[in-house]
XYZ file of C-alpha atoms in Angstrom:
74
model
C 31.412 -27.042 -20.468
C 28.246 -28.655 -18.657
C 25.154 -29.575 -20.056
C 23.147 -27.796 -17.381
C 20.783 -25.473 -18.029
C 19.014 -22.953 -15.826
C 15.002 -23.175 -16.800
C 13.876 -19.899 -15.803
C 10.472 -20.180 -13.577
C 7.249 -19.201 -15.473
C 4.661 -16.537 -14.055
C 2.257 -19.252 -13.635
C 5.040 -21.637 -11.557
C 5.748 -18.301 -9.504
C 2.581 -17.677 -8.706
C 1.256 -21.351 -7.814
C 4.240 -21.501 -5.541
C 3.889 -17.787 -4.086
C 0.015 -18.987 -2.988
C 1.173 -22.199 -1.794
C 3.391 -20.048 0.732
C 1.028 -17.160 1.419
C -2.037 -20.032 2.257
C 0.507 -22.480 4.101
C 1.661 -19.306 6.195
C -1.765 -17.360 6.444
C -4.497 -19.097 5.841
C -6.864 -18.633 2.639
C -8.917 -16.139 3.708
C -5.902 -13.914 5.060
C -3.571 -15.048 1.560
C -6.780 -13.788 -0.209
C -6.473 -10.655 2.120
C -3.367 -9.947 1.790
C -3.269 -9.658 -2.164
C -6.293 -7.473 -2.492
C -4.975 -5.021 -0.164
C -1.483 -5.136 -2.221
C -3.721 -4.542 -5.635
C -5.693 -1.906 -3.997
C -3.316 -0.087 -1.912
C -0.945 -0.081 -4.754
C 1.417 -1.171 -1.606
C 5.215 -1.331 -2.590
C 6.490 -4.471 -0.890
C 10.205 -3.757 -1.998
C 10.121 -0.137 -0.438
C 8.693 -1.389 2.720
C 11.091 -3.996 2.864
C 13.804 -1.883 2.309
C 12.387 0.839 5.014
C 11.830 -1.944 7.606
C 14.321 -4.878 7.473
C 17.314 -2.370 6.611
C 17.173 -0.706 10.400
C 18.969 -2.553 12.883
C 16.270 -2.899 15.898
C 15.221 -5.434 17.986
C 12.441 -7.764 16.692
C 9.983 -6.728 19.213
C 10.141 -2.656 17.748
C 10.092 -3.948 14.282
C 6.734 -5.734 15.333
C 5.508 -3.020 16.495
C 6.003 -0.770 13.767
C 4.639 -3.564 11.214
C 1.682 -3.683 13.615
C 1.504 0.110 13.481
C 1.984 0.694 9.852
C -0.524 -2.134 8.846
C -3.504 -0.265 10.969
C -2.297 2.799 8.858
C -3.621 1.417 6.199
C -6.975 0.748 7.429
């Protein structure tokens, strides 16, 4: 038997590390951004996902439709 453990990660672990990413990758004012229009939108990021990545297109049409979809929301 080993004496390893798994140490589930803590809400306030996962979301240090989830802003690290989103200001390392965006920016701060765009990280900020980006969450307020998640909170107000009430934007499902799993269904999008699912919607977007699942299709098998070419990374240029999948830009485009992110593009498209994100001025939707506007």
């Amino acid at each position: 038997m080993s004496d390893l453990h798994y140490a589930p990660t803590t809400t306030a672990e996962l979301m240090s590390r989830g802003m690290d990413c989103l200001v390392k990758n965006m920016g701060v004012i765009e990280a900020e951004s980006f969450i307020a229009a998640i909170q107000r939108e009430r934007f499902d990021y799993t269904k999008w996902h699912q919607q977007y990545f699942a299709q098998d297109e070419s990374i240029e049409t999948f830009l485009q439709q992110a593009t498209d979809y994100a001025k939707a929301l506007q």
